[in-house]
PDB file of N, CA, C and O in Angstrom:
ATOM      1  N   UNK A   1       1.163 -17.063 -10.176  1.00 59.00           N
ATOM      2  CA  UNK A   1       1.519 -17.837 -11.359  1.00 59.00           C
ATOM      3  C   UNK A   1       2.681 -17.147 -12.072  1.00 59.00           C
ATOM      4  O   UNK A   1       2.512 -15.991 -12.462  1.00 59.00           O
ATOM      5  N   UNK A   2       3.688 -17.681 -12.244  1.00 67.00           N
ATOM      6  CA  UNK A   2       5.148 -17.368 -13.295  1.00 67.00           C
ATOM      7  C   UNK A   2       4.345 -16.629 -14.798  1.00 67.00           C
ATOM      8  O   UNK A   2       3.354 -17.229 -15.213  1.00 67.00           O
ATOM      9  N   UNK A   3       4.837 -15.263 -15.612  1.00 85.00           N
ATOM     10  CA  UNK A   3       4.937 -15.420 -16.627  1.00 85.00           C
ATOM     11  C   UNK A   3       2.924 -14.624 -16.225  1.00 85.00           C
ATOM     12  O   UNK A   3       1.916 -14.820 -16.904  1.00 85.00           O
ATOM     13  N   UNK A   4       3.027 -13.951 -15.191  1.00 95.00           N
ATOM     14  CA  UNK A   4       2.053 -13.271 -14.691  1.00 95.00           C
ATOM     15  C   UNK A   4       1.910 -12.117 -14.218  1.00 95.00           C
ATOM     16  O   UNK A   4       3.005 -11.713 -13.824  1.00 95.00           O
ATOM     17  N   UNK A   5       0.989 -11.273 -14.035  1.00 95.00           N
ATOM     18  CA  UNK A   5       1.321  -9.888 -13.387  1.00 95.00           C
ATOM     19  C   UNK A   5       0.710 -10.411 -12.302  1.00 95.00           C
ATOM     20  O   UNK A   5      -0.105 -11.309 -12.091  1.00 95.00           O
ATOM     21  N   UNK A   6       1.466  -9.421 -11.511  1.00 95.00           N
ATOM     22  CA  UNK A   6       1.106  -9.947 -10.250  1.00 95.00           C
ATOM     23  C   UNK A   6      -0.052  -9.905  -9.354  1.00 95.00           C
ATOM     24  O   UNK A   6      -0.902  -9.059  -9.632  1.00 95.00           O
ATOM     25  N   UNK A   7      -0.250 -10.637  -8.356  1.00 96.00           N
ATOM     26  CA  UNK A   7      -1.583  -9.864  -7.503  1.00 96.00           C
ATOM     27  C   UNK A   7      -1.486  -8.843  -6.650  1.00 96.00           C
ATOM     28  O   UNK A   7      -0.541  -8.558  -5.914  1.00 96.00           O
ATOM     29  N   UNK A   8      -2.852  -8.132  -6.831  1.00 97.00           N
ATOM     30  CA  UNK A   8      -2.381  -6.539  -5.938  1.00 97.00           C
ATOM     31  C   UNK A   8      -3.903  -6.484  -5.159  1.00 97.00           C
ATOM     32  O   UNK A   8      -5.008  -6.861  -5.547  1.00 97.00           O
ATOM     33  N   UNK A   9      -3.573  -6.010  -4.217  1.00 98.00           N
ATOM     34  CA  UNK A   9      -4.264  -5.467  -3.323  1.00 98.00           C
ATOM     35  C   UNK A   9      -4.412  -3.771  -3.370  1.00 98.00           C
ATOM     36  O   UNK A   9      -3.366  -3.192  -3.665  1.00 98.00           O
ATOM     37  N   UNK A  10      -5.541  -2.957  -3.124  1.00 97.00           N
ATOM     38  CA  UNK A  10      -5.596  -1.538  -3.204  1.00 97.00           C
ATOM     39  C   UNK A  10      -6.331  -0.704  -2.545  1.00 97.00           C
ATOM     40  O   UNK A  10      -7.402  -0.569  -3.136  1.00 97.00           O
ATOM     41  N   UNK A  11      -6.266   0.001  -1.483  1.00 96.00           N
ATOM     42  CA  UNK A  11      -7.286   0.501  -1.061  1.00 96.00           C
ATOM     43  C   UNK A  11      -7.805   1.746  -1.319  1.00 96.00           C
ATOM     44  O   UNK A  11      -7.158   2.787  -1.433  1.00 96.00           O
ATOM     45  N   UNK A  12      -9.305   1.568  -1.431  1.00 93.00           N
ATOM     46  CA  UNK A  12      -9.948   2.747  -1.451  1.00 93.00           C
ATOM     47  C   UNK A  12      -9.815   4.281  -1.463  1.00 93.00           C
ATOM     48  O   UNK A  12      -9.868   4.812  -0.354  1.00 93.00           O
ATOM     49  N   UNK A  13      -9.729   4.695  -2.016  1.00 90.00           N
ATOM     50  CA  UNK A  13      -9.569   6.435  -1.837  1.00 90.00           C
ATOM     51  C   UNK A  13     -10.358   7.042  -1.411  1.00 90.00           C
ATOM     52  O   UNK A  13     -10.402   7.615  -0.322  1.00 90.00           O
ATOM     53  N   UNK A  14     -11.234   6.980  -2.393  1.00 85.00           N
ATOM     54  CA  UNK A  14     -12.499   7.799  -1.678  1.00 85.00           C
ATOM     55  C   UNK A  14     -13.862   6.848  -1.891  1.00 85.00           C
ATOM     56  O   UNK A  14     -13.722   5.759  -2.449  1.00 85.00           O
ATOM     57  N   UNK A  15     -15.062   7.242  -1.476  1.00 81.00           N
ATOM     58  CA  UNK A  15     -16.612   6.385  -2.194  1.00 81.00           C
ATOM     59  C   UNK A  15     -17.416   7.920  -2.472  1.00 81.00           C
ATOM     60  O   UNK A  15     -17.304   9.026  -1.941  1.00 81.00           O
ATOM     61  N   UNK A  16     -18.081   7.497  -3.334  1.00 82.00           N
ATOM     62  CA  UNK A  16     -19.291   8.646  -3.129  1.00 82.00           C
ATOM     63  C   UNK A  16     -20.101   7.763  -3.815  1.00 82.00           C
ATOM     64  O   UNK A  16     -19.706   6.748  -4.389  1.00 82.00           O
ATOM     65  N   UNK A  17     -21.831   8.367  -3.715  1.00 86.00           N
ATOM     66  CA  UNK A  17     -22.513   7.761  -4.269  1.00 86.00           C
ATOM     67  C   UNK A  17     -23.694   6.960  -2.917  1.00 86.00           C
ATOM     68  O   UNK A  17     -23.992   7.379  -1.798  1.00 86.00           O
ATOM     69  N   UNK A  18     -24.114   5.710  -3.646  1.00 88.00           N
ATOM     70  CA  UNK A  18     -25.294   5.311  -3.191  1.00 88.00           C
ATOM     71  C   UNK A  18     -25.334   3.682  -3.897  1.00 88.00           C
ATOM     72  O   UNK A  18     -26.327   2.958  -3.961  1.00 88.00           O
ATOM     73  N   UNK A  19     -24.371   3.467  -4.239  1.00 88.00           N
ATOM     74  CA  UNK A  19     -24.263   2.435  -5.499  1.00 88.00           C
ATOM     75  C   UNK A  19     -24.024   1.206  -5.496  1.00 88.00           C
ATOM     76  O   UNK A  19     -24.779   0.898  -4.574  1.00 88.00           O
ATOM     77  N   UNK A  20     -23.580   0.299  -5.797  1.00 87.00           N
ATOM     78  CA  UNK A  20     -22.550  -0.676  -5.672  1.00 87.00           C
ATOM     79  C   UNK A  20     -21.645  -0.865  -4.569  1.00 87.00           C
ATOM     80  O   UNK A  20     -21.519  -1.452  -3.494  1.00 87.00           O
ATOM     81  N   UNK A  21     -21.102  -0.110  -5.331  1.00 89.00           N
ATOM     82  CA  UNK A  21     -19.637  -0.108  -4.968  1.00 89.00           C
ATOM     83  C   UNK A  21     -19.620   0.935  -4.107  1.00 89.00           C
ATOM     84  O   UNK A  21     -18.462   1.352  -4.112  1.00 89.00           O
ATOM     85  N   UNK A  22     -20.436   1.730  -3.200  1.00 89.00           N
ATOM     86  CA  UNK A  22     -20.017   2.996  -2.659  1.00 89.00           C
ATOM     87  C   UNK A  22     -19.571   2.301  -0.963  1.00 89.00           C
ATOM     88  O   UNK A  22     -19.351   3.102  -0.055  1.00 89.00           O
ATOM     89  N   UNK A  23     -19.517   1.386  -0.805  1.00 90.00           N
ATOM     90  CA  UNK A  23     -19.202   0.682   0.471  1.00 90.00           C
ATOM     91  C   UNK A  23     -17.675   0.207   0.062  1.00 90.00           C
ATOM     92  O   UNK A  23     -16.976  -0.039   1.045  1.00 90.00           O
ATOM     93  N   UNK A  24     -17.084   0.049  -1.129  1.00 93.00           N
ATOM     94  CA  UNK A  24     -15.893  -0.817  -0.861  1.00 93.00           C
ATOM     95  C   UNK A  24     -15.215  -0.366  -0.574  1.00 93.00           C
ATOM     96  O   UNK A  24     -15.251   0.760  -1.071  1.00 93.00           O
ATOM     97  N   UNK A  25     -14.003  -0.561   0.357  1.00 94.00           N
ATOM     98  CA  UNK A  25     -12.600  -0.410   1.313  1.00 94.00           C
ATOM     99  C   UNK A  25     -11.593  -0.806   0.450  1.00 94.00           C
ATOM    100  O   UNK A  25     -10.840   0.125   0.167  1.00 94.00           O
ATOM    101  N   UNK A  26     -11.345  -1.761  -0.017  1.00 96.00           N
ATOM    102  CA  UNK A  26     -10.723  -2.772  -0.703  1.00 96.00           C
ATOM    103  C   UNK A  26     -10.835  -3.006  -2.202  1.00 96.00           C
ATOM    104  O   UNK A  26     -11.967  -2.801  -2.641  1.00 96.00           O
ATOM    105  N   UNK A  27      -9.857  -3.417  -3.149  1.00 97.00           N
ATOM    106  CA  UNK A  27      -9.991  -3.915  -4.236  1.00 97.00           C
ATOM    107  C   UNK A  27      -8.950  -4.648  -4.648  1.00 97.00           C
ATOM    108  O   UNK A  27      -7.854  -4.138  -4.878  1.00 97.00           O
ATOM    109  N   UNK A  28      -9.317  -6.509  -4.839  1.00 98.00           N
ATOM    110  CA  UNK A  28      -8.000  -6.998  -5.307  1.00 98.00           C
ATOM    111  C   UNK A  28      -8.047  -7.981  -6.217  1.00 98.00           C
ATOM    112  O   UNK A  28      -9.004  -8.742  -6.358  1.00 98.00           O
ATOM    113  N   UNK A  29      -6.821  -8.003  -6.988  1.00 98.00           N
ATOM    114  CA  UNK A  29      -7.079  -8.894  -8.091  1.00 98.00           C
ATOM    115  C   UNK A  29      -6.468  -9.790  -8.238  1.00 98.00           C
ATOM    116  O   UNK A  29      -5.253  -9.680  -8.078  1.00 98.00           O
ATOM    117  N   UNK A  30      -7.065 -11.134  -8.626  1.00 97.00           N
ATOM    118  CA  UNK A  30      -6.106 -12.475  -7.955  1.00 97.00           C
ATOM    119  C   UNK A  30      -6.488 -13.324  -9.412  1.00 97.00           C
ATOM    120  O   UNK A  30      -7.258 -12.965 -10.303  1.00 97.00           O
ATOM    121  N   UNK A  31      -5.793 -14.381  -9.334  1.00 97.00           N
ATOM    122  CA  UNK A  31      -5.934 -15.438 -10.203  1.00 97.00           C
ATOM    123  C   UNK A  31      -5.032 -15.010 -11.407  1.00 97.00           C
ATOM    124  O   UNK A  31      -4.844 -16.063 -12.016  1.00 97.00           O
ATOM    125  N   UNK A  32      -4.494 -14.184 -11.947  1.00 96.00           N
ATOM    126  CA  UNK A  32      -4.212 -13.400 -13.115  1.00 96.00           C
ATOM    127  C   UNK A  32      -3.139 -14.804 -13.694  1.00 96.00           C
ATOM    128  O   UNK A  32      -2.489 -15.793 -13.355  1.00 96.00           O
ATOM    129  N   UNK A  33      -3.596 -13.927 -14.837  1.00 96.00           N
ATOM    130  CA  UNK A  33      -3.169 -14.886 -15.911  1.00 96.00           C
ATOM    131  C   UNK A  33      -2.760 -14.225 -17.278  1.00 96.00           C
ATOM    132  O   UNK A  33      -3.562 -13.835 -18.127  1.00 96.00           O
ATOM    133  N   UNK A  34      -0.940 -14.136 -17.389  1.00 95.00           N
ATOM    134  CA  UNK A  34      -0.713 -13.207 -18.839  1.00 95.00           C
ATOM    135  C   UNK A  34      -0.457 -11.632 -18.282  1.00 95.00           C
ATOM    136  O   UNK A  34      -0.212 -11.460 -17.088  1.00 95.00           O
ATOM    137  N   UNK A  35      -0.521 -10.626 -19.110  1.00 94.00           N
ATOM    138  CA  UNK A  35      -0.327  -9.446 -19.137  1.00 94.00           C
ATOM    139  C   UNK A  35       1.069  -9.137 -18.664  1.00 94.00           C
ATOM    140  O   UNK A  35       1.237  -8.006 -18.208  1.00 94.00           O
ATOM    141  N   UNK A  36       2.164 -10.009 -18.700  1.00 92.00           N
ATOM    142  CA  UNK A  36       3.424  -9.472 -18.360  1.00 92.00           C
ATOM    143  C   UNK A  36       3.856  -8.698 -20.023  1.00 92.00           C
ATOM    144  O   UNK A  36       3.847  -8.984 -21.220  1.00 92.00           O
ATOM    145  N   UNK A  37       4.217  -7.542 -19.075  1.00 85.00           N
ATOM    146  CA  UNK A  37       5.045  -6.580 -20.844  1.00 85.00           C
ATOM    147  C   UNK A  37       5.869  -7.467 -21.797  1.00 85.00           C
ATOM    148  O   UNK A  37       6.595  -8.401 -21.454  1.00 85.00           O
ATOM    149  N   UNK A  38       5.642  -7.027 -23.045  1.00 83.00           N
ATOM    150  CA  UNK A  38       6.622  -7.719 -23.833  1.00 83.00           C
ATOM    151  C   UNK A  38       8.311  -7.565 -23.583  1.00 83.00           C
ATOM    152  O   UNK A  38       8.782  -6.637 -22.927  1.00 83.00           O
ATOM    153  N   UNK A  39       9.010  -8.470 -24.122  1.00 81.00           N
ATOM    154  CA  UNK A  39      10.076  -8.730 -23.732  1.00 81.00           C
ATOM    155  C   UNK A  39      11.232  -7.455 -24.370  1.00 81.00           C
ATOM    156  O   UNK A  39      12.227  -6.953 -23.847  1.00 81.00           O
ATOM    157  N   UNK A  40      10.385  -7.160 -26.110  1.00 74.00           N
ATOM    158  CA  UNK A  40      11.028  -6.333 -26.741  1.00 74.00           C
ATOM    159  C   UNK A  40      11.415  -5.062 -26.124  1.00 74.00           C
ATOM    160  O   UNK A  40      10.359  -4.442 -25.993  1.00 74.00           O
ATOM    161  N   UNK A  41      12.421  -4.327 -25.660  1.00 70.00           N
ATOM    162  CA  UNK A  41      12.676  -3.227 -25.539  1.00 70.00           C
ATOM    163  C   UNK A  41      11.710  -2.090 -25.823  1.00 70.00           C
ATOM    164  O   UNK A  41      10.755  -2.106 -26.600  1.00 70.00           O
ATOM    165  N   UNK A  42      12.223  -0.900 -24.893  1.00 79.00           N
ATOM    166  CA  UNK A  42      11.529   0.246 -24.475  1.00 79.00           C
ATOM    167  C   UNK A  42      12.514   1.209 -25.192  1.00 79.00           C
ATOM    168  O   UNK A  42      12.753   1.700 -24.089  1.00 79.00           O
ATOM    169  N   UNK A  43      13.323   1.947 -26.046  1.00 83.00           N
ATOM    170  CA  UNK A  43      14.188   2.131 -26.685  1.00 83.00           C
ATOM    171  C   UNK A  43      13.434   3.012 -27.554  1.00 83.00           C
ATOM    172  O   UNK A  43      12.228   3.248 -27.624  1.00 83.00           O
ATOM    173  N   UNK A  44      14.514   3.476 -28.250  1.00 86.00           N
ATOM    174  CA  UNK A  44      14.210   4.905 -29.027  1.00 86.00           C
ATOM    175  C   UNK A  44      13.724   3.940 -30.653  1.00 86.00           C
ATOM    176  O   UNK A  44      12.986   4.493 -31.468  1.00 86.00           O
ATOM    177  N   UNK A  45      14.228   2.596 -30.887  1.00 83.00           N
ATOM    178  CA  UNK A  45      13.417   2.099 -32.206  1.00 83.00           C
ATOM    179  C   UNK A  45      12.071   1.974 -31.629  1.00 83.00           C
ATOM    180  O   UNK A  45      11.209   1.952 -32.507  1.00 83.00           O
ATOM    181  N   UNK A  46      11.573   1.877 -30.311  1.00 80.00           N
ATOM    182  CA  UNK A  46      10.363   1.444 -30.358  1.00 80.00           C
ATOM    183  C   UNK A  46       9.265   2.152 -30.081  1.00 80.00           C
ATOM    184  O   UNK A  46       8.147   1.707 -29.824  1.00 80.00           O
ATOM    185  N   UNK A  47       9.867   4.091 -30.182  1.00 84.00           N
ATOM    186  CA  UNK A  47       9.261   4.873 -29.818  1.00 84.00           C
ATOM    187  C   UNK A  47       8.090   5.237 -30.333  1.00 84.00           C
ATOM    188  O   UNK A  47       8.100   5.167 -31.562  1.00 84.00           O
ATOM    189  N   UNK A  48       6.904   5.662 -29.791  1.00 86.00           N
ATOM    190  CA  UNK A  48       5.463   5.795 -30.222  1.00 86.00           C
ATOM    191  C   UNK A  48       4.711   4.431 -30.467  1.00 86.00           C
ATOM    192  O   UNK A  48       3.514   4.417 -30.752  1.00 86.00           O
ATOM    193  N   UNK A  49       5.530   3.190 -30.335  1.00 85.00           N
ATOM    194  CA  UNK A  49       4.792   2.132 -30.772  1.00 85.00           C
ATOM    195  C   UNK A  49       3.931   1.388 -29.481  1.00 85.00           C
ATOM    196  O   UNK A  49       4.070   1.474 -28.261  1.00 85.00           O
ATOM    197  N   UNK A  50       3.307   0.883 -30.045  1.00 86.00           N
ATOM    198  CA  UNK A  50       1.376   0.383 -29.135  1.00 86.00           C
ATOM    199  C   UNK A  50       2.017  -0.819 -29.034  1.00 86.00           C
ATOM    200  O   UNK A  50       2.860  -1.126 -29.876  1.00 86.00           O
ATOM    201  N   UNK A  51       1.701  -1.649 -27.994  1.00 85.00           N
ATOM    202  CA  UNK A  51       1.764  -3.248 -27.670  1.00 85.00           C
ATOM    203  C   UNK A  51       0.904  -3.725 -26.968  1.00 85.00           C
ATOM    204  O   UNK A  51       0.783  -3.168 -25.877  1.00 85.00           O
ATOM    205  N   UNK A  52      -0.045  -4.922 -27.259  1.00 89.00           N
ATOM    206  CA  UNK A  52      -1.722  -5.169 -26.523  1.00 89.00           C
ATOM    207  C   UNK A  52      -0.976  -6.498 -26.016  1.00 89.00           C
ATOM    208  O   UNK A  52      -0.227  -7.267 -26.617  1.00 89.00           O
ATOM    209  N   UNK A  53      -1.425  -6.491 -24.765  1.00 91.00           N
ATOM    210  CA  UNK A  53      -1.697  -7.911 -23.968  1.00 91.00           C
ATOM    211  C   UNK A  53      -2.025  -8.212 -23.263  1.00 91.00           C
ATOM    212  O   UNK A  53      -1.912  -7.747 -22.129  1.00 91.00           O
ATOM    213  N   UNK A  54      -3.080  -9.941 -23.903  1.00 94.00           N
ATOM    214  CA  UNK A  54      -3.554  -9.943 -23.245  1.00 94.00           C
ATOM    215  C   UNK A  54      -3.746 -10.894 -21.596  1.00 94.00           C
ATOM    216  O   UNK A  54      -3.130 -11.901 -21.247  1.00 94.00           O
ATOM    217  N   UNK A  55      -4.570 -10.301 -21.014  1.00 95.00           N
ATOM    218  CA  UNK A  55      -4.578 -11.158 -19.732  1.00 95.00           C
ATOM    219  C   UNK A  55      -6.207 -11.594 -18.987  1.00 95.00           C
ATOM    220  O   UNK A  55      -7.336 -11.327 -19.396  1.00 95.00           O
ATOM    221  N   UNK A  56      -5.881 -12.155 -18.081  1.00 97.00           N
ATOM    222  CA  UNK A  56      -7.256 -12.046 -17.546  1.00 97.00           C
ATOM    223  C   UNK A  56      -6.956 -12.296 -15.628  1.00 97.00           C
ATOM    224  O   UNK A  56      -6.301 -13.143 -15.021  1.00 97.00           O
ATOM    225  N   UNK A  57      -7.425 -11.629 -15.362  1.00 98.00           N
ATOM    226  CA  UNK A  57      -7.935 -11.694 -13.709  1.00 98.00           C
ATOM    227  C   UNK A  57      -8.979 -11.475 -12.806  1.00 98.00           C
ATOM    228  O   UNK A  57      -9.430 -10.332 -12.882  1.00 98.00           O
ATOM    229  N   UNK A  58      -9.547 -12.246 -11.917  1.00 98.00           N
ATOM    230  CA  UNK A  58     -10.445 -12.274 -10.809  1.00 98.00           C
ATOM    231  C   UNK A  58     -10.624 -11.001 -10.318  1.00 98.00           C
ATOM    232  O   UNK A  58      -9.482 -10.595 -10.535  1.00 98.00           O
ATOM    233  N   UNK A  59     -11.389  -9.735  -9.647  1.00 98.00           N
ATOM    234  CA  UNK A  59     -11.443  -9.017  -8.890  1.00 98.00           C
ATOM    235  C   UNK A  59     -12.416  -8.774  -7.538  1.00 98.00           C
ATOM    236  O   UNK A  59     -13.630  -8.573  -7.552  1.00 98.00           O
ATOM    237  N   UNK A  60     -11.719  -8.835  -6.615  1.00 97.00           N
ATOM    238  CA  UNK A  60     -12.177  -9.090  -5.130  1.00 97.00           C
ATOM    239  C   UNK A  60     -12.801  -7.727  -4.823  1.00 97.00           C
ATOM    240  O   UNK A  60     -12.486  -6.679  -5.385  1.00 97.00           O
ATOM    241  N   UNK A  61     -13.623  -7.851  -3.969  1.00 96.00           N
ATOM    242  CA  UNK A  61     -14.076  -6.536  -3.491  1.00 96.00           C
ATOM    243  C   UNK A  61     -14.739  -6.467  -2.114  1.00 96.00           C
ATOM    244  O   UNK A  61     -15.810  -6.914  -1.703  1.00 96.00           O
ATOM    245  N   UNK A  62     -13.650  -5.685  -1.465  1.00 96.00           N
ATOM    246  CA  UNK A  62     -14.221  -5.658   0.497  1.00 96.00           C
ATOM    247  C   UNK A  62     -14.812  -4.392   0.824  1.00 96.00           C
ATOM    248  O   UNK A  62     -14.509  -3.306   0.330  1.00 96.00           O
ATOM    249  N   UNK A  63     -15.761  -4.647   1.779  1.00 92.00           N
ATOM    250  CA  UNK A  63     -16.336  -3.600   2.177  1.00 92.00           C
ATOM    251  C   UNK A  63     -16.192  -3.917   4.018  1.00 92.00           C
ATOM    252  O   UNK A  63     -16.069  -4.865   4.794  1.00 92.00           O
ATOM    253  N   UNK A  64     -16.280  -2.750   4.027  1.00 77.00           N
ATOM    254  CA  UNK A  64     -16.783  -2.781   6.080  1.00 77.00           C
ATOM    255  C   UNK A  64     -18.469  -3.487   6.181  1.00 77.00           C
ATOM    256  O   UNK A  64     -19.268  -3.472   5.245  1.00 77.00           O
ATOM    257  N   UNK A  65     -18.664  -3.930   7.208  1.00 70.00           N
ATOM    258  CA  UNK A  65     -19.499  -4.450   8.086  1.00 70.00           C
ATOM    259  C   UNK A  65     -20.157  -4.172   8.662  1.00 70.00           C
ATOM    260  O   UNK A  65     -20.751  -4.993   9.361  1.00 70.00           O
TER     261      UNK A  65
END
């Protein structure tokens, strides 16, 4: 979707555990919607300053078999 961050795919680093998630290979996030940075400059007026946005996205999760 335009006017979106994009979708990403990521794999696994490490697992530990016993858990959930201690099987996943994979992690990806799709559907997203929003969270592109503001347009305003990165610049020395805008130094130390906070900017929230928001977004929302799906997250996929693969494991081996």
């Amino acid at each position: 979707m335009q006017g979106a961050i994009p979708w990403l795919l990521l794999r696994a680093k490490s697992n530990e555990g016993a858990g959930a998630f201690a099987g996943v290979k994979y992690v990806q996030r799709v559907d997203t919607v929003g969270g592109v940075a503001p347009s305003a400059g990165c610049d020395a007026a805008h130094a130390g300053a906070e900017a929230r946005v928001d977004y929302s996205a799906n997250y996929d999760f693969y494991g081996a078999r």
